[in-house]
Amino acid sequence: YHAHHVTPAIDAATQPFFDAVAPHWPPRRALLDRDYVDIACPFEPVPHPALRIAHDWTAEQALAYVGTWSSTARCRAATGTDPVAAVADAVREAWGPGPRTVTWTTCVVTVRVR
């Protein structure tokens, strides 16, 4: 799955976090980011609708979730700063009280064997 989305205001508050951790993903993460289009398969693709994951979370749940990412841990180790803490206040302010629906678009490659 790709990065999550909530609302334009929350996504904007979260963007500095994504920018900070992006260099700390392993190189193979690029395959997902490009929807696996770089992998040549001897199969015919099967069209399918976009798939999404959705959860109702509070700001604290969303911040805790991104705090568990391996890229977050590598960013902390490499920079000595916490990219979650850097955006936490802005995210909480944009989020407001209570839960919001957090969605992720999944990357699915479906093929048909000939």
C-alpha positions as semicolon CSV with decimal commas, in nm:
position;residue;x (nm);y (nm);z (nm)
1;Y;0,000;0,000;0,000
2;H;0,098;0,357;-0,054
3;A;0,110;0,649;0,190
4;H;-0,213;0,720;0,371
5;H;-0,446;1,012;0,314
6;V;-0,692;1,181;0,547
7;T;-0,790;1,534;0,438
8;P;-0,597;1,792;0,236
9;A;-0,515;1,990;0,552
10;I;-0,397;1,683;0,744
11;D;-0,204;1,552;0,445
12;A;-0,028;1,889;0,417
13;A;0,062;1,880;0,788
14;T;0,198;1,527;0,745
15;Q;0,398;1,593;0,426
16;P;0,715;1,713;0,605
17;F;0,722;1,377;0,785
18;F;0,697;1,185;0,455
19;D;0,971;1,404;0,308
20;A;1,196;1,339;0,609
21;V;1,162;0,960;0,605
22;A;1,162;0,910;0,227
23;P;1,543;0,885;0,195
24;H;1,547;0,621;0,467
25;W;1,335;0,356;0,295
26;P;1,528;0,059;0,156
27;P;1,589;0,086;-0,220
28;R;1,343;-0,196;-0,295
29;R;1,059;0,028;-0,168
30;A;1,086;0,207;-0,505
31;L;0,922;-0,096;-0,668
32;L;0,604;-0,031;-0,469
33;D;0,622;0,344;-0,520
34;R;0,620;0,279;-0,896
35;D;0,336;0,024;-0,869
36;Y;0,573;-0,258;-0,969
37;V;0,578;-0,141;-1,332
38;D;0,953;-0,211;-1,348
39;I;0,900;-0,585;-1,309
40;A;0,864;-0,759;-1,642
41;C;0,619;-1,048;-1,617
42;P;0,533;-1,293;-1,893
43;F;0,167;-1,257;-1,804
44;E;-0,127;-1,058;-1,930
45;P;-0,240;-0,793;-1,678
46;V;-0,598;-0,820;-1,559
47;P;-0,776;-0,487;-1,508
48;H;-0,924;-0,441;-1,164
49;P;-1,075;-0,159;-0,962
50;A;-0,859;0,041;-0,725
51;L;-0,843;-0,120;-0,384
52;R;-0,832;0,078;-0,063
53;I;-0,782;0,016;0,305
54;A;-0,965;0,245;0,548
55;H;-0,957;0,285;0,926
56;D;-1,107;0,542;1,158
57;W;-0,820;0,671;1,372
58;T;-0,744;0,954;1,605
59;A;-0,442;1,175;1,546
60;E;-0,258;0,986;1,821
61;Q;-0,321;0,652;1,650
62;A;-0,198;0,785;1,316
63;L;0,114;0,936;1,472
64;A;0,185;0,612;1,660
65;Y;0,145;0,414;1,336
66;V;0,400;0,615;1,139
67;G;0,629;0,599;1,440
68;T;0,659;0,223;1,387
69;W;0,791;0,244;1,031
70;S;1,139;0,114;0,961
71;S;1,213;0,432;0,766
72;T;1,116;0,635;1,073
73;A;1,360;0,439;1,289
74;R;1,637;0,478;1,030
75;C;1,565;0,852;1,004
76;R;1,588;0,888;1,383
77;A;1,918;0,698;1,388
78;A;2,067;0,891;1,096
79;T;1,958;1,241;1,197
80;G;1,921;1,224;1,574
81;T;1,577;1,382;1,544
82;D;1,227;1,239;1,553
83;P;1,034;1,311;1,232
84;V;0,705;1,223;1,405
85;A;0,761;1,475;1,684
86;A;0,850;1,737;1,425
87;V;0,499;1,725;1,274
88;A;0,291;1,607;1,571
89;D;0,156;1,945;1,682
90;A;0,061;2,049;1,327
91;V;-0,106;1,713;1,263
92;R;-0,303;1,731;1,589
93;E;-0,419;2,084;1,508
94;A;-0,528;1,993;1,155
95;W;-0,689;1,669;1,275
96;G;-0,906;1,814;1,547
97;P;-1,082;1,601;1,808
98;G;-1,205;1,252;1,749
99;P;-1,139;0,998;1,478
100;R;-1,106;1,058;1,105
101;T;-1,104;0,808;0,820
102;V;-0,751;0,725;0,709
103;T;-0,723;0,560;0,366
104;W;-0,448;0,384;0,178
105;T;-0,448;0,289;-0,188
106;T;-0,312;-0,059;-0,235
107;C;-0,090;-0,160;-0,519
108;V;-0,214;-0,485;-0,664
109;V;-0,077;-0,652;-0,970
110;T;-0,318;-0,911;-1,104
111;V;-0,213;-1,135;-1,388
112;R;-0,369;-1,410;-1,595
113;V;-0,156;-1,708;-1,695
114;R;-0,179;-1,776;-2,068
